[in-house]
C-alpha positions as a LaTeX table, in Angstrom:
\begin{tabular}{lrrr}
\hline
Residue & $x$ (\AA) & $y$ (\AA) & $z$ (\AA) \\
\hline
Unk1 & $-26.62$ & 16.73 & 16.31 \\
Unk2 & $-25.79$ & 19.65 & 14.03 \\
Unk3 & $-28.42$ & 19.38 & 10.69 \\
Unk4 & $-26.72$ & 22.21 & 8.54 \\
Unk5 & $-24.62$ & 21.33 & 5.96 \\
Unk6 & $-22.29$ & 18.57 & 6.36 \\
Unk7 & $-18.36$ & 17.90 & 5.66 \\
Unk8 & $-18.88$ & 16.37 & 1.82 \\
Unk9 & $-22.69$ & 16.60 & 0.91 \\
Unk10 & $-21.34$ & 14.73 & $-2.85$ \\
Unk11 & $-20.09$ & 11.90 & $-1.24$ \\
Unk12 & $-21.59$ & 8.99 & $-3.18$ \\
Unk13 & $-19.49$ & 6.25 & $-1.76$ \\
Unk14 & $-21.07$ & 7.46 & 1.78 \\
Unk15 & $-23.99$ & 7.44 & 0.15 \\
Unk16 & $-24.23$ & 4.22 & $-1.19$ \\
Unk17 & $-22.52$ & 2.47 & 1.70 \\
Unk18 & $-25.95$ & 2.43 & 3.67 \\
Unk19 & $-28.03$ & 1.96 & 0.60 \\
Unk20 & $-28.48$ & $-1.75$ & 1.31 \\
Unk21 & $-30.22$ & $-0.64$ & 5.24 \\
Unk22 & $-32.36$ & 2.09 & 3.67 \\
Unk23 & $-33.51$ & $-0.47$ & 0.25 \\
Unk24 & $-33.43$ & $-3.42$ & 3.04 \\
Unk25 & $-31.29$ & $-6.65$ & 1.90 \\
Unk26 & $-29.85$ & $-6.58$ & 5.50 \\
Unk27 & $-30.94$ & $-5.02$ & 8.56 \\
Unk28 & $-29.25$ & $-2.40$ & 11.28 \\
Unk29 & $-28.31$ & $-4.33$ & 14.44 \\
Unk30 & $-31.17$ & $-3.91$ & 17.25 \\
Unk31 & $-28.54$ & $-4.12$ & 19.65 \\
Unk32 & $-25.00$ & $-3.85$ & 20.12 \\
Unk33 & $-24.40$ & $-0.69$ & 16.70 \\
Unk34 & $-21.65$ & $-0.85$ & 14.40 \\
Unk35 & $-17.95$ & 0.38 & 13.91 \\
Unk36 & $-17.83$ & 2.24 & 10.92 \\
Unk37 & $-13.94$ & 2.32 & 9.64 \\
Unk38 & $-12.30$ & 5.32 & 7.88 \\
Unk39 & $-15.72$ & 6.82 & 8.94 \\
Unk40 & $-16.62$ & 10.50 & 6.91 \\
Unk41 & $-19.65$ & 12.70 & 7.93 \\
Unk42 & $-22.06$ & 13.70 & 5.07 \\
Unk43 & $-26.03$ & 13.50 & 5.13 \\
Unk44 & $-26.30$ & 10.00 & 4.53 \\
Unk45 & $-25.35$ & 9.53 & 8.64 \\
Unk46 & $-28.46$ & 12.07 & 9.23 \\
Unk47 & $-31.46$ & 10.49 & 6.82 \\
Unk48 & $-32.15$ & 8.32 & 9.88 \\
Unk49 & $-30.73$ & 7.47 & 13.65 \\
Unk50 & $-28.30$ & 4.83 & 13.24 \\
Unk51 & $-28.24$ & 3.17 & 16.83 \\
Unk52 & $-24.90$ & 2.44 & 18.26 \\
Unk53 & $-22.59$ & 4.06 & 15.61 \\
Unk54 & $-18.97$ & 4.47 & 16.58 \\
Unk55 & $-16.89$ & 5.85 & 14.13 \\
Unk56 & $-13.15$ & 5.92 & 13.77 \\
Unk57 & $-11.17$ & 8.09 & 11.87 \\
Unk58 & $-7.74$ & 9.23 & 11.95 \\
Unk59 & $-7.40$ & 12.12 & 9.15 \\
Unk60 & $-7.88$ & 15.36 & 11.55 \\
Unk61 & $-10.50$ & 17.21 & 8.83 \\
Unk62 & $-12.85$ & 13.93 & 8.90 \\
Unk63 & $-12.54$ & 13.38 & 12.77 \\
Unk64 & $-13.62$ & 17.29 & 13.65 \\
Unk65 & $-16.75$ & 17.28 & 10.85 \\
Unk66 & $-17.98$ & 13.57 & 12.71 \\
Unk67 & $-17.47$ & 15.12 & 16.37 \\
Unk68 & $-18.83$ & 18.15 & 15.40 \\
Unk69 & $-21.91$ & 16.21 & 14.14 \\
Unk70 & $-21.89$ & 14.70 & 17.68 \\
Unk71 & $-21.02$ & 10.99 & 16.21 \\
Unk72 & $-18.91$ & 9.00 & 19.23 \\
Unk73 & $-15.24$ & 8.55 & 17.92 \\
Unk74 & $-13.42$ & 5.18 & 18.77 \\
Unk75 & $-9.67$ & 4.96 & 18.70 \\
Unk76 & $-7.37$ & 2.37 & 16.56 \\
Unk77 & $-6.21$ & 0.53 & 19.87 \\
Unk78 & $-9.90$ & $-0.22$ & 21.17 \\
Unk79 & $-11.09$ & $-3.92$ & 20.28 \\
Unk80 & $-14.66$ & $-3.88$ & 21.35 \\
Unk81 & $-16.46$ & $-6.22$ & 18.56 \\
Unk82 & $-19.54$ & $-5.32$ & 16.86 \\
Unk83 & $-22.62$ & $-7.00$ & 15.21 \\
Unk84 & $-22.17$ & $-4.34$ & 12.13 \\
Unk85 & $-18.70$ & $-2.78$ & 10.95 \\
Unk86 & $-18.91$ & $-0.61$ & 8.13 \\
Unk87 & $-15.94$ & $-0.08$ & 6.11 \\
Unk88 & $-14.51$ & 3.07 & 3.35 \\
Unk89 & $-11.68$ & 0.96 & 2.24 \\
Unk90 & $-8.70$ & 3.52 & 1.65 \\
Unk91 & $-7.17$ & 3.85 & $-2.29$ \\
Unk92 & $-3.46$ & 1.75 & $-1.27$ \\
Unk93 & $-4.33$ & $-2.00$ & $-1.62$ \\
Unk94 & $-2.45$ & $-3.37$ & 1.62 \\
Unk95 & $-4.01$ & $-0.57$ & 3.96 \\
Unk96 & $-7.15$ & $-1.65$ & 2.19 \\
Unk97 & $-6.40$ & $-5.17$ & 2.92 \\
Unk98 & $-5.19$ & $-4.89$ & 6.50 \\
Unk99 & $-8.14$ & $-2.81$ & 7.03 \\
Unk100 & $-10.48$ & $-5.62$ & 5.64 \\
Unk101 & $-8.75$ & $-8.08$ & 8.09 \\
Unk102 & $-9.25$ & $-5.49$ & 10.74 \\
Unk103 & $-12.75$ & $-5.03$ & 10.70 \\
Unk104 & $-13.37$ & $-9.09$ & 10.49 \\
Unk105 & $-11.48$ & $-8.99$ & 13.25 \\
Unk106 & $-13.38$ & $-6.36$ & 15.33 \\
Unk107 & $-17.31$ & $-8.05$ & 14.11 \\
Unk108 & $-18.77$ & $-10.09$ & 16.48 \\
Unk109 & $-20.40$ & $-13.77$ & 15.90 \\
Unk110 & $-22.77$ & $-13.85$ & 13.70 \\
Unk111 & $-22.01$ & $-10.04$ & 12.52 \\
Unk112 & $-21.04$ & $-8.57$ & 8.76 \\
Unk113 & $-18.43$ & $-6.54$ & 7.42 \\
Unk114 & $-20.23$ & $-4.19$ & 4.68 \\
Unk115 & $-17.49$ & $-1.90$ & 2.33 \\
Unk116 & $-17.90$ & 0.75 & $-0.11$ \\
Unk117 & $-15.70$ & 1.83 & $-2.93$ \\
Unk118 & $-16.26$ & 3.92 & $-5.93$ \\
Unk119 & $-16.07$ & 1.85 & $-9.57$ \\
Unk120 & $-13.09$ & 3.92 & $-10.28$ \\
Unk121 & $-11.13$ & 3.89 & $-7.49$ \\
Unk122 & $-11.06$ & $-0.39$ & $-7.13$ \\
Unk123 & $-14.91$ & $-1.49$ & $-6.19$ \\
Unk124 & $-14.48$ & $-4.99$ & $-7.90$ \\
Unk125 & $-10.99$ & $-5.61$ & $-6.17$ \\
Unk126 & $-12.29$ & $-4.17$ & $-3.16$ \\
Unk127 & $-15.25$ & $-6.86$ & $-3.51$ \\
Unk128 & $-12.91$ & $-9.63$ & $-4.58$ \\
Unk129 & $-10.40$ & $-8.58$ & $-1.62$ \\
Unk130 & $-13.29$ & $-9.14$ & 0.90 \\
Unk131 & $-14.55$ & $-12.33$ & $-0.65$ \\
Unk132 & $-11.47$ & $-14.29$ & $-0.87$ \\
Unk133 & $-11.27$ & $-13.25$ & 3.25 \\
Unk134 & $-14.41$ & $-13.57$ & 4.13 \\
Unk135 & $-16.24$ & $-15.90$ & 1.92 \\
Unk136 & $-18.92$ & $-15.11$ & $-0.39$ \\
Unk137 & $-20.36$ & $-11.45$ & $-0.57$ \\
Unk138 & $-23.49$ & $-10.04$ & $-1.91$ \\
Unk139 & $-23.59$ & $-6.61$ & $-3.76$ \\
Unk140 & $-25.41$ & $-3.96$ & $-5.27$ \\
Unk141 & $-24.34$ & $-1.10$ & $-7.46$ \\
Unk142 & $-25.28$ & 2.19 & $-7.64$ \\
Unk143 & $-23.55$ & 6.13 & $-8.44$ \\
Unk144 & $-21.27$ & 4.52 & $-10.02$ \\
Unk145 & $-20.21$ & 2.88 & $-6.94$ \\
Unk146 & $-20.30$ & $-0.84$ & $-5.41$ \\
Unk147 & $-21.40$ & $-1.70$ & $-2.08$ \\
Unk148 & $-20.87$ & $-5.27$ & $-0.86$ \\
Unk149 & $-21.39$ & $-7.23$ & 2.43 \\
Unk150 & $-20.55$ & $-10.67$ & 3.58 \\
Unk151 & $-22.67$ & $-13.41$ & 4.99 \\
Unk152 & $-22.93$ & $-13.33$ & 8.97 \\
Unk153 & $-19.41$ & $-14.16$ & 10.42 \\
Unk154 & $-17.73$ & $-16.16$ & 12.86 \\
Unk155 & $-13.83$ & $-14.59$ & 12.33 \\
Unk156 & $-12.28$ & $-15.17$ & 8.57 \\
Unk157 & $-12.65$ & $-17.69$ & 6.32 \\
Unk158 & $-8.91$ & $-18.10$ & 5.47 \\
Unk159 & $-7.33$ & $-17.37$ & 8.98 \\
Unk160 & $-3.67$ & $-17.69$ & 7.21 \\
Unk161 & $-4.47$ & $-15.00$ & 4.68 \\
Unk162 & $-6.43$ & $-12.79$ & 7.24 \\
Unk163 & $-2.61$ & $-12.89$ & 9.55 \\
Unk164 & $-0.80$ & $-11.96$ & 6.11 \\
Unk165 & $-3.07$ & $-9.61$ & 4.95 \\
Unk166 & $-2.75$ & $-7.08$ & 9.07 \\
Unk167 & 0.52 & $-7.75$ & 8.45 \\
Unk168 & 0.68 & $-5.95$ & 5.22 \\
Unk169 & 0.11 & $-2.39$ & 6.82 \\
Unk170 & 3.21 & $-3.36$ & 9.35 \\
Unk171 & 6.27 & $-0.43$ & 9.94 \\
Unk172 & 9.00 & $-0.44$ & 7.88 \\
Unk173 & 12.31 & 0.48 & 7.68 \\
Unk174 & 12.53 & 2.78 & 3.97 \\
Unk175 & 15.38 & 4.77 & 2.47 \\
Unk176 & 18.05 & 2.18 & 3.63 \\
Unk177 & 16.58 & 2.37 & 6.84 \\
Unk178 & 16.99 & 5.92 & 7.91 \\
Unk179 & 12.89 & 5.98 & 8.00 \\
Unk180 & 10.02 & 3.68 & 9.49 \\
Unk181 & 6.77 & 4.39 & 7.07 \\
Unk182 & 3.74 & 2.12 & 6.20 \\
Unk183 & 1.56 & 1.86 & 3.38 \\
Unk184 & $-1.09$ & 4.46 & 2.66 \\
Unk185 & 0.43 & 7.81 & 4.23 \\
Unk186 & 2.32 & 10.03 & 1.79 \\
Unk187 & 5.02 & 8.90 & $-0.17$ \\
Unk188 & 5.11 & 6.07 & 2.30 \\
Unk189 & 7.96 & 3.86 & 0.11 \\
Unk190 & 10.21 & 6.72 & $-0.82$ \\
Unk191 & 11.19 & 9.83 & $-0.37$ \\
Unk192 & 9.69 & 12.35 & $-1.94$ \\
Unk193 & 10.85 & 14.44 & $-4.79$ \\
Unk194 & 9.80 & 17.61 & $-4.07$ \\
Unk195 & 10.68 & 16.90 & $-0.25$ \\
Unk196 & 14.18 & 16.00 & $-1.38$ \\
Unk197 & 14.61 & 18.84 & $-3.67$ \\
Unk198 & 13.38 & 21.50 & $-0.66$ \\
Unk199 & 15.90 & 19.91 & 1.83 \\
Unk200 & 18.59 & 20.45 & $-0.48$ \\
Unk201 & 18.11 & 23.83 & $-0.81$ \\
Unk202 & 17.41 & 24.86 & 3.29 \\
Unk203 & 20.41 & 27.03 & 4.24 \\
Unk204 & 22.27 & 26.07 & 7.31 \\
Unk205 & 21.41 & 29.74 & 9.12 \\
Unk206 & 18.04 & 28.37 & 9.65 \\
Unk207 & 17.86 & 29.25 & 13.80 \\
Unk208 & 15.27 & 29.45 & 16.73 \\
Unk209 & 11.60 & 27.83 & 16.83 \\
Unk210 & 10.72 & 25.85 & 14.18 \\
Unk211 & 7.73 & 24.09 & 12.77 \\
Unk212 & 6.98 & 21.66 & 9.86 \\
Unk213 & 3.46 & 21.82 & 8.49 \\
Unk214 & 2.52 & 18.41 & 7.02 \\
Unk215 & 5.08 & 16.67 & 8.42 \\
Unk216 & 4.16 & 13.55 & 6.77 \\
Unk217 & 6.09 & 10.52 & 8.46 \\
Unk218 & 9.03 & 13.57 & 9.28 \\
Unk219 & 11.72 & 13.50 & 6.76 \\
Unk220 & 11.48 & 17.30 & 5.92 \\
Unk221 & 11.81 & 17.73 & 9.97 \\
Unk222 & 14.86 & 15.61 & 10.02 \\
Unk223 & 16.44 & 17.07 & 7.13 \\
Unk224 & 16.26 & 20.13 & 9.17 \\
Unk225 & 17.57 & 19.21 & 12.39 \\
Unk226 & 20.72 & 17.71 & 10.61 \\
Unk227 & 21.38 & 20.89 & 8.29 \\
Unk228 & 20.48 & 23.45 & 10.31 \\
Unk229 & 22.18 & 23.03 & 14.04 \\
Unk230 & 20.88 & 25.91 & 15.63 \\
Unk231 & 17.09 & 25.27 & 15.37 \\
Unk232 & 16.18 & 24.98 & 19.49 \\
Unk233 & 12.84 & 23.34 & 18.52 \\
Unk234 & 10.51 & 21.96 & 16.32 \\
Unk235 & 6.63 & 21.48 & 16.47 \\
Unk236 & 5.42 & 18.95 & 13.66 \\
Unk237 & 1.65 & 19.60 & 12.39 \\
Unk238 & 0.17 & 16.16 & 10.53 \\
Unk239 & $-3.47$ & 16.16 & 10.21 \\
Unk240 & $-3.00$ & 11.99 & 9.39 \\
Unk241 & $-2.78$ & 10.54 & 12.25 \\
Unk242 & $-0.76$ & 7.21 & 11.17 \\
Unk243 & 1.73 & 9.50 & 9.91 \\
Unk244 & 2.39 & 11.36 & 13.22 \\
Unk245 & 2.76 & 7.58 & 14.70 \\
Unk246 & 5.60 & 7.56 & 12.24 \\
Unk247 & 7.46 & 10.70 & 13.07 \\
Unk248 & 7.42 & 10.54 & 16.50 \\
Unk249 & 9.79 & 7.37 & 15.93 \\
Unk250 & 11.74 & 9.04 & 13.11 \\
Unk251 & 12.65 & 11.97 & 15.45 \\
Unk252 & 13.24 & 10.45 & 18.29 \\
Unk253 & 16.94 & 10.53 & 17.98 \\
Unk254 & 16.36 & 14.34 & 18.26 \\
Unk255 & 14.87 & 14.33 & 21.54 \\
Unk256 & 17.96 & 15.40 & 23.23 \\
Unk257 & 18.87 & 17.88 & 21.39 \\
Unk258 & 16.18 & 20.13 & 20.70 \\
Unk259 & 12.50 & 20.22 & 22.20 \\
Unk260 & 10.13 & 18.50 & 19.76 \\
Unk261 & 6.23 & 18.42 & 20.06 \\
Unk262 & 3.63 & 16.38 & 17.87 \\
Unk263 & 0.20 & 18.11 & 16.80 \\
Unk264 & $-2.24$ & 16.20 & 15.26 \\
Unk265 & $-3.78$ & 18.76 & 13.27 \\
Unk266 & $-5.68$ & 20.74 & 10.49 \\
Unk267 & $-3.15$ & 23.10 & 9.53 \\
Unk268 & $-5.90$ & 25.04 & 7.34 \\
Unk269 & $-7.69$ & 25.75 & 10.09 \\
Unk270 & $-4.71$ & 27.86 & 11.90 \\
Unk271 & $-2.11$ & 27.48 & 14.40 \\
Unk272 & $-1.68$ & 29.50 & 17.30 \\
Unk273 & 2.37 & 29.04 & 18.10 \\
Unk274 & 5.04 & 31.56 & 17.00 \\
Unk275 & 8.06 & 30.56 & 14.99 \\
Unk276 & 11.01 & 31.47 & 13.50 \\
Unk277 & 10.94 & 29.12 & 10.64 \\
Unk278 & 8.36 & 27.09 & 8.99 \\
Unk279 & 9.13 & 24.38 & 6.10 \\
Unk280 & 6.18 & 23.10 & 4.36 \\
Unk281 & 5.08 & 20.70 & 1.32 \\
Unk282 & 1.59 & 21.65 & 1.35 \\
Unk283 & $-0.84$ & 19.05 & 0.22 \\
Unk284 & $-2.50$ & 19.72 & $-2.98$ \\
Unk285 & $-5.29$ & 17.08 & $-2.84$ \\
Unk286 & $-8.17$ & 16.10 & $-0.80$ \\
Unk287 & $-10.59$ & 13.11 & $-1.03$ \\
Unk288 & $-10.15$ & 13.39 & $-4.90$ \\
Unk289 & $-8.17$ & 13.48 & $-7.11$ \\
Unk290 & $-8.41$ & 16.70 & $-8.35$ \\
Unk291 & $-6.04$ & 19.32 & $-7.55$ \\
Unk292 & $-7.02$ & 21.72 & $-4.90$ \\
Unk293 & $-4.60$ & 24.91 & $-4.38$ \\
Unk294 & $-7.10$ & 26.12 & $-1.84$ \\
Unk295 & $-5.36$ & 23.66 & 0.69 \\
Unk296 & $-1.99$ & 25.24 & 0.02 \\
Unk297 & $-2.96$ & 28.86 & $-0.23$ \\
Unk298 & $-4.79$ & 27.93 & 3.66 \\
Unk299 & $-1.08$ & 26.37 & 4.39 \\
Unk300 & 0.38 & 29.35 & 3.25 \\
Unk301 & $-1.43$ & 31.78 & 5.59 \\
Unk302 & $-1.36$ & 29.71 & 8.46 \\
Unk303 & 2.70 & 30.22 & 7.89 \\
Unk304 & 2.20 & 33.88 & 7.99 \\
Unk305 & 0.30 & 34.36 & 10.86 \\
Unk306 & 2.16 & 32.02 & 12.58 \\
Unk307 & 6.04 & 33.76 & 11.93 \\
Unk308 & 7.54 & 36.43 & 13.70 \\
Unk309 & 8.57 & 39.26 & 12.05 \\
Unk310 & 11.25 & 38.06 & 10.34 \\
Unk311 & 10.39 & 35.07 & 10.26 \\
Unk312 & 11.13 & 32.86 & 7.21 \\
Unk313 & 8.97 & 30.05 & 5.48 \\
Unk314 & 10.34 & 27.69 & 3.05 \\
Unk315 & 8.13 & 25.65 & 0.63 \\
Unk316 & 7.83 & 23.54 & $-2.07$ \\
Unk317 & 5.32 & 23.09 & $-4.84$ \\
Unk318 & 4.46 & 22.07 & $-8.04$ \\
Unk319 & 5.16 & 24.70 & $-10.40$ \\
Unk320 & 1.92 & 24.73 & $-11.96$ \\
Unk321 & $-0.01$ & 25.88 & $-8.56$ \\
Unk322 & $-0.55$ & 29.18 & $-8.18$ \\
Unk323 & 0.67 & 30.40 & $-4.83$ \\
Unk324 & 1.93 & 33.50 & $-5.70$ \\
Unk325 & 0.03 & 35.98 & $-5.38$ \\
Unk326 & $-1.04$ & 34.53 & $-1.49$ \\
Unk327 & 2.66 & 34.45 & $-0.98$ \\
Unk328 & 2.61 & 38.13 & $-2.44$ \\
Unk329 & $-0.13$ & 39.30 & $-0.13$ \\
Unk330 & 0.68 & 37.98 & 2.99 \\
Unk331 & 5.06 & 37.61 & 3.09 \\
Unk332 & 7.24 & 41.17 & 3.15 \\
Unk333 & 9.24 & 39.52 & 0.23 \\
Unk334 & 9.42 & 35.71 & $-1.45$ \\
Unk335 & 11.23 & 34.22 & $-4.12$ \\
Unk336 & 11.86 & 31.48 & $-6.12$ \\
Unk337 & 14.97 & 29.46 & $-5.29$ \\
Unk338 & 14.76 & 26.73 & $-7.53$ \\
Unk339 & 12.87 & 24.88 & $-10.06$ \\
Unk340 & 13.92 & 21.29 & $-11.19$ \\
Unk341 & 11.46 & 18.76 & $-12.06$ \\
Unk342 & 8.41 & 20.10 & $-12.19$ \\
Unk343 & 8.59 & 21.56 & $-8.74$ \\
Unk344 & 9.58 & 24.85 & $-7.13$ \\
Unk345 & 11.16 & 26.32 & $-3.77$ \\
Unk346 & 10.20 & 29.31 & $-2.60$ \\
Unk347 & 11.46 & 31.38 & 0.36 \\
Unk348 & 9.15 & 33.85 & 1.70 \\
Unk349 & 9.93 & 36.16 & 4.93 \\
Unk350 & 7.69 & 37.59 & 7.10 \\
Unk351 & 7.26 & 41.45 & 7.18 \\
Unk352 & 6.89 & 43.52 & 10.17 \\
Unk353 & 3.77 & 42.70 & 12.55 \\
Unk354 & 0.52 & 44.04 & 11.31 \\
Unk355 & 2.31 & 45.20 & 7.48 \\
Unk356 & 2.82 & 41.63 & 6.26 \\
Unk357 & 3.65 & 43.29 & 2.52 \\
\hline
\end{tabular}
């Protein structure tokens, strides 16, 4: 395994996930490993060999830092049970819950479920989620985080609540059913604002290859296909895997019309496809909550490298992040289109190969 620096060395919910094998109130299985859930790499997976771990993970960034580390990756749709599952319980309560009811689910007899959540971001309802599933739960506190585990298991303690509780990460029909979503990708309930406000403004001489970066669950890509007839095809980019589940299905009334193709990827890292339009609402956000332009300046050049000369990239973002000057250094021209509610569309087209400006 790779021992340089690892994808979030201030992780302190990582951290203090494995506190209770390293301090010793319960014990890593001698045989059989653990599932660790909504798994993250960081250098509390490299104090010590943890034998057996399988991790699963299905944001793009987390999965390539774990394989890169050499950690086995399991998919959603395996069911192999395990004496240990470890669990990073996501911020949305029912993906938090399902996933609970998931990973009782996937221990083995006798097993434990142990979770981690920071104090801020719902480590007592986390704790009380688990126990009112599982039973009673021991925990310790620490970096301002809780870690808590149940007694060894043999399936949930309230079966009825443990069927409710999968069942509240189900597909859904949303926006008077023109969209499936499910909790805990982006603006899973709705549509979003700034989404809305960029469709509305994407002129209907929009033609040839096409991409979406982000795609989200695919309204931006659908918007486009309806206003703009001549796009030929489109290539969605969605480094959350649950929410390229979801636009597969939302575009699949598209299929025979243009040529469509799903990548389940990290858009900072670069794309290698050429297009004639990109639409984008970059994320501004990691793993916290703080706001992190770097993402959608990285967004933004991937665009330009990725347009023919020419080529045009429309995007939205809040006003307050400041993508100009990338947009400035890397596009022949851009401008603002709008600006309504705290947001702003931009239009920036490509200059001529190898003088961007």
């Amino acid at each position: 395994m790779d021992t340089g620096m690892r994808a979030d060395d201030g992780d302190v919910a990582l951290e203090t996930l494995f506190l209770p094998f390293i301090d010793g109130p319960i014990s890593w299985p001698s045989q059989g490993g653990a599932l660790f859930l909504r798994a993250r790499d960081g250098w509390p997976l490299h104090q010590r060999a943890w034998p057996g771990l399988v991790c699963e993970q299905s944001f793009r960034p987390a999965a390539d830092a774990l394989e890169r580390s050499g950690f086995a990756l399991a998919t959603a749709q395996e069911d192999t049970r395990h004496p240990l599952v470890l669990v990073l319980p996501p911020r949305q309560r029912d993906e938090s819950r399902a996933l609970f009811a998931r990973a009782i689910a996937r221990c083995a007899s006798g097993g434990r479920v142990v979770a981690c959540l920071p104090n801020d971001e719902g480590a007592k309802s986390g704790e009380s989620d688990l126990a009112r599933l599982a039973g009673p739960v021991s925990s310790l506190s620490k970096n301002k985080c809780r870690v808590f585990w149940t007694a060894p298991l043999d399936g949930p303690a309230d079966v009825t609540l443990a069927g409710e509780w999968a069942d509240a990460d189900a597909t859904r029909a949303i926006a008077d059913g023109r969209f499936v979503s499910r909790p805990g990708v982006f603006a899973w309930d709705r549509i979003d604002a700034a989404s809305r406000l960029l469709a509305s403004h994407l002129p209907g001489d929009l033609v040839g290859r096409a991409a979406d970066l982000g795609a989200g669950y695919g309204y931006l890509s659908v918007e486009l296909l309806e206003r703009c007839p001549r796009i030929a095809s489109l290539d969605l980019y969605e480094a959350e895997l649950r929410a390229l589940e979801l636009a597969r299905r939302n575009l699949a009334p598209f299929a025979g019309r243009v040529a469509l193709d799903f990548h389940w990827r990290d858009v900072t890292g670069g794309i290698d496809a050429r297009y004639d339009v990109i639409v984008c609402n970059p994320p501004f956000h990691a793993q916290t909550r703080a706001d992190r332009p770097d993402i959608g300046r990285r967004f933004i050049a991937a665009a330009a490298q990725a347009l023919t000369p020419g080529g045009r990239l429309w995007l939205v973002a809040n006003r307050h992040l400041p993508y100009e000057a990338e947009l400035d250094a890397r596009f022949g021209r851009a401008r603002i289109v709008a600006q309504q509610d705290g947001f702003k569309v931009i239009e920036a087209v490509r200059g001529s190969e190898g003088n961007p400006r």
